[in-house]
Structure formats: C-alpha cells, structure tokens
CSV table of C-alpha atoms and ligand atoms in Angstrom, one decimal:
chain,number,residue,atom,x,y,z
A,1,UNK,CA,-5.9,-23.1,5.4
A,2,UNK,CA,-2.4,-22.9,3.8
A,3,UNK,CA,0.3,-21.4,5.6
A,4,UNK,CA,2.8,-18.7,4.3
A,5,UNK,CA,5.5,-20.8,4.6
A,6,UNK,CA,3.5,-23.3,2.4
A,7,UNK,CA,3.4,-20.5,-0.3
A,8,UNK,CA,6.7,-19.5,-0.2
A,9,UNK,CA,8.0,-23.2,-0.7
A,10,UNK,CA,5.6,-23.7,-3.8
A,11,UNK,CA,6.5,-21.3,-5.2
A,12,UNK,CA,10.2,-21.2,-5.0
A,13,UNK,CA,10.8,-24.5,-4.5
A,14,UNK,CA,13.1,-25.4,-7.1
A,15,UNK,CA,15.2,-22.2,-6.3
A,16,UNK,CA,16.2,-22.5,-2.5
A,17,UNK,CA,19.9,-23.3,-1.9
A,18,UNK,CA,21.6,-22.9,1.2
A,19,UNK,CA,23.8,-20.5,-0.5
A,20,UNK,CA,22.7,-17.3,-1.9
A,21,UNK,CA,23.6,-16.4,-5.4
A,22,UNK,CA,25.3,-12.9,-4.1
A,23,UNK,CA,26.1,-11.0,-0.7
A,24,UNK,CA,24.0,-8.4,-1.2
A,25,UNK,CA,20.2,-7.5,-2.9
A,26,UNK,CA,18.9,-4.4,-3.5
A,27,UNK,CA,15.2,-3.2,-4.8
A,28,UNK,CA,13.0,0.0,-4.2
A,29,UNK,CA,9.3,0.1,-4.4
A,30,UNK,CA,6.8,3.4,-4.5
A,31,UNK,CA,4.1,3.4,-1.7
A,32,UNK,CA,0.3,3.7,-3.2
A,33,UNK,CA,-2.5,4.9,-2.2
A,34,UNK,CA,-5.7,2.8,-2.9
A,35,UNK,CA,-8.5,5.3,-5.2
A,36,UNK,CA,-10.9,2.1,-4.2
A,37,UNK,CA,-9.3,0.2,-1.6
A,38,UNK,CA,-8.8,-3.0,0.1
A,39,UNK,CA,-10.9,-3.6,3.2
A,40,UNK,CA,-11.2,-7.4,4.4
A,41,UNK,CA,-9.9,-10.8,3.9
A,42,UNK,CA,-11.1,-13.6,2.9
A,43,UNK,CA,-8.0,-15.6,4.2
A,44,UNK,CA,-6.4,-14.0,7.2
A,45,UNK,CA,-2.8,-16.0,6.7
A,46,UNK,CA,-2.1,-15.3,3.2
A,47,UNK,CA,-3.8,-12.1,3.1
A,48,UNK,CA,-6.2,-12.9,0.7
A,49,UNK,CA,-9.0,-9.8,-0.2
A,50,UNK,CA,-12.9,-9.5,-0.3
A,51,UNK,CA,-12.8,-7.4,-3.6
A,52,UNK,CA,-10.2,-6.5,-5.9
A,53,UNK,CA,-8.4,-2.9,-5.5
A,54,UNK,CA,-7.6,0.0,-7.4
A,55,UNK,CA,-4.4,1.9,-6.7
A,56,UNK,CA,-1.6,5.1,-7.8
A,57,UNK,CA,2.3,4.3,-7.0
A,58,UNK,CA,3.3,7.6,-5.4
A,59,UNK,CA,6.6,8.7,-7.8
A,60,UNK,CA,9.5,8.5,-5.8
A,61,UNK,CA,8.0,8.1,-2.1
A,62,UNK,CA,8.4,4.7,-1.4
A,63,UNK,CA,11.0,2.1,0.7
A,64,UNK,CA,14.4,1.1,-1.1
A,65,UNK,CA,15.8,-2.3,0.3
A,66,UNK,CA,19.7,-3.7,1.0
A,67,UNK,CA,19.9,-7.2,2.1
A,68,UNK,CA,23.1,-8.8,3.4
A,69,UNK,CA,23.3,-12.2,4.4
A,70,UNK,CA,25.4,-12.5,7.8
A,71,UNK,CA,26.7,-14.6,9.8
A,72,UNK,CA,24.4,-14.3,12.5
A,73,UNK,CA,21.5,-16.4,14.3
A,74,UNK,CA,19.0,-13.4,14.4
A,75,UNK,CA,18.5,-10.7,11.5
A,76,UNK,CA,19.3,-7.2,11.9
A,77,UNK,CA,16.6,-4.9,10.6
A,78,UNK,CA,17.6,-0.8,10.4
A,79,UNK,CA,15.3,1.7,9.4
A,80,UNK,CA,17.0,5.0,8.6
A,81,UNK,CA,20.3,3.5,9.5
A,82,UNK,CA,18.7,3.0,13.3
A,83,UNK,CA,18.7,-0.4,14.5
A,84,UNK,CA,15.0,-1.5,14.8
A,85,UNK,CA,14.0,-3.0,18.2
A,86,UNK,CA,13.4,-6.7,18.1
A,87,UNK,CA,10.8,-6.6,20.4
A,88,UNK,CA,8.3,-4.7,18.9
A,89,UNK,CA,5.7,-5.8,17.2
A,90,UNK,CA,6.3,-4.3,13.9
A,91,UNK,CA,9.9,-5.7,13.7
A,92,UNK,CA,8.7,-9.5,14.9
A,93,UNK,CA,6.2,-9.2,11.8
A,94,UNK,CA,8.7,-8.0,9.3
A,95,UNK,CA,11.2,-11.2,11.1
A,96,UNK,CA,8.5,-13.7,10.8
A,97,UNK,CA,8.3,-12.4,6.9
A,98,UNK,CA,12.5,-13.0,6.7
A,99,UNK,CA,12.1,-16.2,8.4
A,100,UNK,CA,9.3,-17.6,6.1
A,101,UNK,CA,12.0,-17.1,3.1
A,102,UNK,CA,15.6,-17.8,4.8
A,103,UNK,CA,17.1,-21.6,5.4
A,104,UNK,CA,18.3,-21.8,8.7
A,105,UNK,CA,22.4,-21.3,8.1
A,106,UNK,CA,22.4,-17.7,8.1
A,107,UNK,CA,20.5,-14.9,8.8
A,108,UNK,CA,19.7,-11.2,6.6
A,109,UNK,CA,20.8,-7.7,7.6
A,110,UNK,CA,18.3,-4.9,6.2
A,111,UNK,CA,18.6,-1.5,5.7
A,112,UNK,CA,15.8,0.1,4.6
A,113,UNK,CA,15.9,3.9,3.4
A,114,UNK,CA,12.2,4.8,4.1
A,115,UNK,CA,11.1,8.5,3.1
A,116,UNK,CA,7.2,8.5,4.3
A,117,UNK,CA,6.0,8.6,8.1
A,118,UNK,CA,6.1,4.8,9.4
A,119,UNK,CA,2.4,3.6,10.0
A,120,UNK,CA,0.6,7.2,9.8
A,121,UNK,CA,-1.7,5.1,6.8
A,122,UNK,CA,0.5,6.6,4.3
A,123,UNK,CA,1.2,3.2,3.1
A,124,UNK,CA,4.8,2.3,4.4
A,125,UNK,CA,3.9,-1.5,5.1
A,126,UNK,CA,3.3,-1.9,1.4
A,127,UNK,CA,6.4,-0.1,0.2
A,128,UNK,CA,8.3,-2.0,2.6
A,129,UNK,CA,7.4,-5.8,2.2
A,130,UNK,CA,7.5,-4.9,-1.9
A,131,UNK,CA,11.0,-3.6,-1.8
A,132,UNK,CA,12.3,-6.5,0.6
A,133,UNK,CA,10.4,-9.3,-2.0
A,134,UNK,CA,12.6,-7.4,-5.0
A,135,UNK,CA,15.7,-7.1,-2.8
A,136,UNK,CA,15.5,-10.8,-1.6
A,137,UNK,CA,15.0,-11.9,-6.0
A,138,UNK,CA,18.2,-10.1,-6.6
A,139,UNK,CA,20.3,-11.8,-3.3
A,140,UNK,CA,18.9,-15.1,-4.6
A,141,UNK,CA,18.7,-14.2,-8.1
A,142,UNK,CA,15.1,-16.3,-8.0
A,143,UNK,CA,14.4,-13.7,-11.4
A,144,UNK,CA,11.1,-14.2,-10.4
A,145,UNK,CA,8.3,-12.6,-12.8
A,146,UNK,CA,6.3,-9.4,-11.4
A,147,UNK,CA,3.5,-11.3,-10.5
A,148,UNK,CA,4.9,-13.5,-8.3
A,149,UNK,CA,6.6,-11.1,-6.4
A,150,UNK,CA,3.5,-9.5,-6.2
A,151,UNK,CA,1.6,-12.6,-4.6
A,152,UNK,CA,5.1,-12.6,-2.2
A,153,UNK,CA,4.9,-9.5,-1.1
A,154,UNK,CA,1.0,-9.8,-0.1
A,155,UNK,CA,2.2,-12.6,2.2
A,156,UNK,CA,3.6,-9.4,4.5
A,157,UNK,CA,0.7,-7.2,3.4
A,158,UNK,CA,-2.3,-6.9,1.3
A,159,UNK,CA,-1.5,-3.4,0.1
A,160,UNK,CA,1.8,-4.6,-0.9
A,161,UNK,CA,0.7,-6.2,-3.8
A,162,UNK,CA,-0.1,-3.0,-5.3
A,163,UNK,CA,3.8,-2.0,-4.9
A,164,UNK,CA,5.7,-3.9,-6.9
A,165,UNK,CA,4.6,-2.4,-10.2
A,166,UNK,CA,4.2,1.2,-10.9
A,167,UNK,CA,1.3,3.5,-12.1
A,168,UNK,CA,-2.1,2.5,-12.0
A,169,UNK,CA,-2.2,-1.0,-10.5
A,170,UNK,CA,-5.3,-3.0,-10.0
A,171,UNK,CA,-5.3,-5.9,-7.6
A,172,UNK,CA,-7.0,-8.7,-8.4
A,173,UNK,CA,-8.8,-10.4,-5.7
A,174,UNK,CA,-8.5,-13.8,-7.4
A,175,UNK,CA,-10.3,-17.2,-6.3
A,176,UNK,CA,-7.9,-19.6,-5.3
A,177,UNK,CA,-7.4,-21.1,-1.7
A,178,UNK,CA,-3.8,-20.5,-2.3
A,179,UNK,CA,-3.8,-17.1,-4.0
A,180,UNK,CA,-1.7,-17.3,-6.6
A,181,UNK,CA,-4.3,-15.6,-8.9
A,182,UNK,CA,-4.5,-12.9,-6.5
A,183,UNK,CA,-1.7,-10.4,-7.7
A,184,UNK,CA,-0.9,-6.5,-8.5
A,185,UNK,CA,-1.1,-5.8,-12.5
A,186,UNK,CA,-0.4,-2.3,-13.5
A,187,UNK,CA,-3.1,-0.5,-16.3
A,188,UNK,CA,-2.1,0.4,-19.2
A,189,UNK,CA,-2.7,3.7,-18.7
A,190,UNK,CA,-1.3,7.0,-17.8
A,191,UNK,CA,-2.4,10.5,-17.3
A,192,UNK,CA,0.4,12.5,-16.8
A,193,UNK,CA,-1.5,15.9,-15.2
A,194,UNK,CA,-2.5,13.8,-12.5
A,195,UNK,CA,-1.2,15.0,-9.3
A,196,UNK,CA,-1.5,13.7,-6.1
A,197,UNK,CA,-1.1,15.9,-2.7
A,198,UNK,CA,0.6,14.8,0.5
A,199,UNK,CA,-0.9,16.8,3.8
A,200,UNK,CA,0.5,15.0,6.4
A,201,UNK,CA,-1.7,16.1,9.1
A,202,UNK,CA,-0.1,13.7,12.1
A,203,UNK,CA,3.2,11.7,11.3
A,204,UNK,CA,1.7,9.6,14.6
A,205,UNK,CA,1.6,5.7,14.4
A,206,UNK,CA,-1.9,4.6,13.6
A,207,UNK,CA,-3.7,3.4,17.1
A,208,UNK,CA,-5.6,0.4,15.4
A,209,UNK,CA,-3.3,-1.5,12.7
A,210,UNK,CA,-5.3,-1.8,9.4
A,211,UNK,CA,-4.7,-5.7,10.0
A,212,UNK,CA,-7.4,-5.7,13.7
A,213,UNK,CA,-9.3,-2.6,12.2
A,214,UNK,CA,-10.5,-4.7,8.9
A,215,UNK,CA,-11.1,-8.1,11.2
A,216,UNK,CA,-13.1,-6.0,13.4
A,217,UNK,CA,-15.2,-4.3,10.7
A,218,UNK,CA,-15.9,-7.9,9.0
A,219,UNK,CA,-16.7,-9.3,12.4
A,220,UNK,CA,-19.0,-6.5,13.4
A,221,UNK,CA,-19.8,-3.5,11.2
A,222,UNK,CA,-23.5,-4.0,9.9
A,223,UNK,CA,-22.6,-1.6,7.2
A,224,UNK,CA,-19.7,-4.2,5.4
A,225,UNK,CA,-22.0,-6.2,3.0
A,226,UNK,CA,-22.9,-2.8,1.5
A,227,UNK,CA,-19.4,-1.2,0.9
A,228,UNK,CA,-18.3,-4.5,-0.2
A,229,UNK,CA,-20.8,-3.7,-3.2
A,230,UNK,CA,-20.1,-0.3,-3.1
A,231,UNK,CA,-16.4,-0.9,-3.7
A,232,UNK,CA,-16.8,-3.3,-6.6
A,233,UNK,CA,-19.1,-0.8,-8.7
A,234,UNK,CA,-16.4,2.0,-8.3
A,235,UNK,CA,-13.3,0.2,-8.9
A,236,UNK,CA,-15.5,0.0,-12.6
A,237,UNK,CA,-16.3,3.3,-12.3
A,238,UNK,CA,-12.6,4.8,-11.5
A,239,UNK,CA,-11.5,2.7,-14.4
A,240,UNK,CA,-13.7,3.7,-16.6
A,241,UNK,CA,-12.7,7.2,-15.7
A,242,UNK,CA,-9.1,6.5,-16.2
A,243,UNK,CA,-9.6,5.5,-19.7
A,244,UNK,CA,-11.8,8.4,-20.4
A,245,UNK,CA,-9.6,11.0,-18.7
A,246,UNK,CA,-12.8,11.8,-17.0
A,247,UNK,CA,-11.5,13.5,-13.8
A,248,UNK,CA,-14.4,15.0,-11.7
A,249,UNK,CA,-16.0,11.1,-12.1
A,250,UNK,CA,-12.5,10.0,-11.2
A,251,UNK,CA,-11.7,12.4,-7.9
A,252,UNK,CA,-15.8,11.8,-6.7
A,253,UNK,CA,-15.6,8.2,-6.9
A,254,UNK,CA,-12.4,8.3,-5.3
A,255,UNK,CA,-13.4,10.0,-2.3
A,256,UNK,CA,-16.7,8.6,-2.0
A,257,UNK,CA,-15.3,5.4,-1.7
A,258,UNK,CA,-12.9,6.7,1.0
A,259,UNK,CA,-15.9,8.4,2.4
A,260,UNK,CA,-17.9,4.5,2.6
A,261,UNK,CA,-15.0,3.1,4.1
A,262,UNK,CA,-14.7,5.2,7.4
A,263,UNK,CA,-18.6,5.7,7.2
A,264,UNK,CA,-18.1,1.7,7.5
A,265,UNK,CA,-15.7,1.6,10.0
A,266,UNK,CA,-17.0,4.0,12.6
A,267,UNK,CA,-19.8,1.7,12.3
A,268,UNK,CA,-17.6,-1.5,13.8
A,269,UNK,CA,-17.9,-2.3,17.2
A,270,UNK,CA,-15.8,-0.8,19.3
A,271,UNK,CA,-15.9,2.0,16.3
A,272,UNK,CA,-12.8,2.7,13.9
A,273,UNK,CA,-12.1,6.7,14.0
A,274,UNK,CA,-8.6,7.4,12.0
A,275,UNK,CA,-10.3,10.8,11.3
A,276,UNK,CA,-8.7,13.7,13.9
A,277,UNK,CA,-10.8,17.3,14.3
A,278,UNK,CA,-7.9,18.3,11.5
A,279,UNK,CA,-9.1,16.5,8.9
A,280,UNK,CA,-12.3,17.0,9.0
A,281,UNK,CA,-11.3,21.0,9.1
A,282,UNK,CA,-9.3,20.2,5.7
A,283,UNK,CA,-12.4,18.4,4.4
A,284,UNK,CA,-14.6,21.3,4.9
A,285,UNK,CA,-11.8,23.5,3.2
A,286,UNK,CA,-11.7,21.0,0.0
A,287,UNK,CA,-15.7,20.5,-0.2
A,288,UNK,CA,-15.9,25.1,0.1
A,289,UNK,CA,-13.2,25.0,-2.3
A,290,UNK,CA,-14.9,22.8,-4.4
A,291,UNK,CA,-18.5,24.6,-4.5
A,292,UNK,CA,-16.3,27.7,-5.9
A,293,UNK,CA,-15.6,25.5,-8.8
A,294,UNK,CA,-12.3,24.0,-8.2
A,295,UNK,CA,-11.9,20.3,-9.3
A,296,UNK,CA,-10.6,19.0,-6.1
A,297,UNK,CA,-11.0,15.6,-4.5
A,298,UNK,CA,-9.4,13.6,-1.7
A,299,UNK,CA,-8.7,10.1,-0.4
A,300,UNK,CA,-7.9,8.9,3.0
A,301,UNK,CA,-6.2,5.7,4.1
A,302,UNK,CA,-6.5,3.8,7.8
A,303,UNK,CA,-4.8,7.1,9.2
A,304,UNK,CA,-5.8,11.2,9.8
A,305,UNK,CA,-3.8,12.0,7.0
A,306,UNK,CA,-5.5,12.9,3.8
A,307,UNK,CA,-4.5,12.8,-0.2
A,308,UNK,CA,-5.0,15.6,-2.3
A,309,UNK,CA,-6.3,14.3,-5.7
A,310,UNK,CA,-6.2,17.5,-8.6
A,311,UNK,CA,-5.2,17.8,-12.0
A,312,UNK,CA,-1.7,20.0,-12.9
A,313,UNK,CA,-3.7,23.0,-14.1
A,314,UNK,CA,-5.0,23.4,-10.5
A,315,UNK,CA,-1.5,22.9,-8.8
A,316,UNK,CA,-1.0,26.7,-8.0
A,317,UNK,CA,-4.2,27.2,-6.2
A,318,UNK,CA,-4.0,24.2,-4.3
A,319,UNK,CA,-0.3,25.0,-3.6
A,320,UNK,CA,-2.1,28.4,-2.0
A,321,UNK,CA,-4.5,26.8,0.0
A,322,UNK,CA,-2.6,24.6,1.3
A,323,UNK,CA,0.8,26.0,1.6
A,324,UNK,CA,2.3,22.3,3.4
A,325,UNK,CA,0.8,20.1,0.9
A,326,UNK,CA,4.0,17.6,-1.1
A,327,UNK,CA,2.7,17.5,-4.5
A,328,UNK,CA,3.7,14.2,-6.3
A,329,UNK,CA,3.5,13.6,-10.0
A,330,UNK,CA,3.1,9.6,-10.2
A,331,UNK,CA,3.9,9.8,-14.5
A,332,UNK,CA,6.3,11.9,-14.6
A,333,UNK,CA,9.6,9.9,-14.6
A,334,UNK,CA,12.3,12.3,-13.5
A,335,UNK,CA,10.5,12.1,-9.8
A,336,UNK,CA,13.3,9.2,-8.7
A,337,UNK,CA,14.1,8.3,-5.0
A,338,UNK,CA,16.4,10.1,-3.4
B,1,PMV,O1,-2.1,-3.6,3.4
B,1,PMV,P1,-2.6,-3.1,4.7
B,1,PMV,O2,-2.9,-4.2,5.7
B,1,PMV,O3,-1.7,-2.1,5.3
B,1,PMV,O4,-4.1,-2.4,4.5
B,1,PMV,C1,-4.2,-1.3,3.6
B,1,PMV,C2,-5.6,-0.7,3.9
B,1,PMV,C3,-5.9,0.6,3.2
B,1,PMV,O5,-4.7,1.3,3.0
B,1,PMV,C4,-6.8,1.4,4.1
B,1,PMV,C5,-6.6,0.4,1.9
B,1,PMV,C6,-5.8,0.0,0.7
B,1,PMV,O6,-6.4,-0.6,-0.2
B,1,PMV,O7,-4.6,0.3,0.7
C-alpha cells in the first residue's frame, strides 16, 4: 500500500525546494454536499473510494485558506482567528496533512476563515483540506492543474476532492493503486433555479467521524454490497436528471440514496444513527409537504443536519415552512464568501 507521503513526492517531485516561492498562499474552496455520496474505501491511506460520487459546491459556504511559512518547529493552525489545540485529534490530522507537504526548515502558520459548523456533516473537512491544497499551490507556486489538486486534497479527505472545482462535480473512483485517476471533474452543466436549503438542526460535532463510521459499515453492515449497487445506478440516474432538468427524478434519487445510506449504516455493528428525533420531525414535514404537491426533496450527510433540495419557484413556501432554513443558490455567481 502507498503512503501519502509517497503521493505527495510523485507528484511534486520536481517542484520541492527548501524555499517557498512567496511568504504567503491564499485559496478558498465551497463545501459540497454529495446528491449520491461517497461511503467506503477501497484504500484507507490514500482515501481511495468504492464507487464514484456525485456532488453540488454550496455558493459561497466554504473554508478560505492563508498560509505563512514561519520560523517555527511546529505549525500554528487558527480557525476563526482562535488558535487550534495541538492536541486534538482534528488538529494532529490536519498537521500530519502539513507535514506530508513541508521540508523540514520551517514550518506553516494557517488561518482558516470557516463559515459552516465544524464536523456537524456539513462538509467542513472537504472545504478545508481543498482550500489548504490551493493555498499551499500559490505559497509554492507548484501551478498545479485542477486535477491534481484534487487527487491532493483527497489525501486529507475523500469528500475533498469534490471541493476544488465548483458546480456539479463528479468524483471518479478511478482504478489505480496510486489514485491518481481518482479525482473531482466538475459537469458541464448548470441549472441556475436550483436551490439548496441549509437547516442546521445541531451545530454539534459528529459522535462517529465519517472516517470509523464507513470502516465500520464495510467491516460489518450486511446491507453494504447492495447500496454499493444502489449508489452506482443513481449517480446515472441524478445525471441523467441534470442533463434533462428533470427535477422530481433528481430530488427522489437524491434522497433515496441518502435514505440507503443511513438505512445502511444503522445496519453496522455497533449501529451508525446521525439521525436526532428532529430530523426525523423535519422529514415527516417535507414527505406531508410533499403529498400536497410541493416538489421538495432532501439529502442528509454523516450528521442530524438535513439539505433542503427545491427549485426557485418553490423558495417562498419553503421559506414559510421553514422559517430558519439558509437558502443557497450554487449558480448564481454574485453569492461570494464573505
Ligand atoms: O470525506 P469524508 O471522510 O468527510 O466523508 C464524507 C462522507 C459523506 O459526506 C457522508 C458523503 C459524501 O460523499 O460526501
């Protein structure tokens, strides 16, 4: 098994100097949300996936990165301008993802201006590593192409590959040992009434990291070879529903494959439960909503939080149903971080 280390060096190996090119990177990269997701690996190291993935950046949600190099033995990582603790386990994996890229004469300080809840399975960890990989191309000035930032920043996680284009991005599950056909393209293809709707239901960190929760569900859930079928046929179907502007096949495949997925999980052993009484209330709400003709669909991530999925038409009676829900409009431009 190749290490990420052994990744890194192949790919940039003609680019390292001990010096970087400037004192300071910068990048941002949206969070997405997967409409048929990502849910085992078939190499553990270099996060390598069972299926390919389908996914929508979320506008101007998202991580925007600053990298200084200092002269320093350890880096400094703040989120939010607070100083992240270097013994927790979320800052030793983003370290171990600095040290994999850094020779040894000097070390990074990060901000990092995050605007989503950390770990709630609102997909911070793939904004993040995605915004450090374009930060750390602009310190170095590596001018790396899109793809290989991709493959980068699914060395510190899967989802990340998704994040470094914009859109609707499919990532492809590749067959290499090393992965470096396993990368993030965006579609050519928009649909600009497509909104999405953020209903943060709990800003709490996940209990069970996506990372354990998938090992576990490989390892143990009986129900994995199925959804590993199941996802493959609806990342055709959603698509094919993207290119036909065909939105009640796009929301229903959508949810149904978010539906598999926990159905999947609670089916590991010890069971995977990210839903909370409060989503399954909101659930209810969409499907009652729904059988009174409204063409409303959701999606839910390793987290109680759920993902309104409706077309622009509909925005005022969902905005009225649910009065806390952040509405996001992933094509239309002028939605910029702030
Ligand atoms: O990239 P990770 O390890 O955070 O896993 C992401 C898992 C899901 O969000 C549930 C699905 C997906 O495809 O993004």
């Amino acid at each position: 098994m190749l290490t990420k280390s052994a990744v890194i060096e192949k790919i940039l190996s003609n680019k390292i100097s001990s010096i970087p090119a400037r004192l300071q990177g910068e990048g941002f990269a949206a969070a997405n949300i997967a409409l048929s997701k990502y849910w085992g690996k078939r190499d553990t190291e270099l996060n390598l996936p069972m299926t390919s993935s389908v996914s929508i950046s979320l506008a101007h949600k998202g991580a925007a990165a600053e990298i200084h190099i200092i002269d320093a033995k350890c880096h400094e990582l703040f989120v939010n301008g607070i100083l992240l603790d270097a013994t927790q386990p979320h800052t030793q994996q983003l370290i171990a993802f600095l040290d994999a890229f850094q020779p040894t004469s000097y070390a990074y300080r990060v901000k990092l201006r995050i605007n989503i809840p950390v770990a709630a399975g609102l997909a911070s960890s793939a904004c993040i590593f995605a915004a450090l990989v374009k930060a750390l191309d602009q310190l170095h000035e590596w001018k790396l192409h899109a793809q290989t930032l991709s493959i980068l920043a699914r060395l510190g996680s899967g989802s990340a590959a998704r994040s470094i284009e914009t859109g609707f991005v499919e990532w492809q599950r590749g067959s290499r040992p090393d992965g470096m056909d396993s990368y993030g393209i965006p579609l050519p293809m928009e649909w600009p009434e497509l909104q999405i709707g953020l209903c943060i239901i709990t800003a709490h960190q996940k209990s069970v990291s996506s990372r354990e929760g998938m090992q576990r569900t490989v390892e143990t859930s009986p129900l994995y070879p199925t959804w590993l079928q199941k996802t493959e046929k609806d990342l055709i179907q959603i698509k094919t529903a993207i290119l036909e502007k065909n939105f009640d096949s796009f929301g229903k495949t959508a949810e149904s494959n978010a539906l598999a997925l926990h159905a999947t999980l609670q089916t590991a052993w010890p069971p995977l439960m990210y839903t909370q009484p409060e989503t399954l209330a909101m659930m209810q709400q969409i499907w009652a909503l729904r059988q009174a003709g409204l063409s409303l669909y959701f999606t839910q991530d390793a987290g109680p939080n759920l993902k309104l999925l409706f077309l622009e038409s509909d925005r005022a009676v969902v905005k009225k149903a649910f009065p806390h829900v952040e509405i996001l409009c992933p094509f239309q431009t002028e939605n910029r971080y702030s």
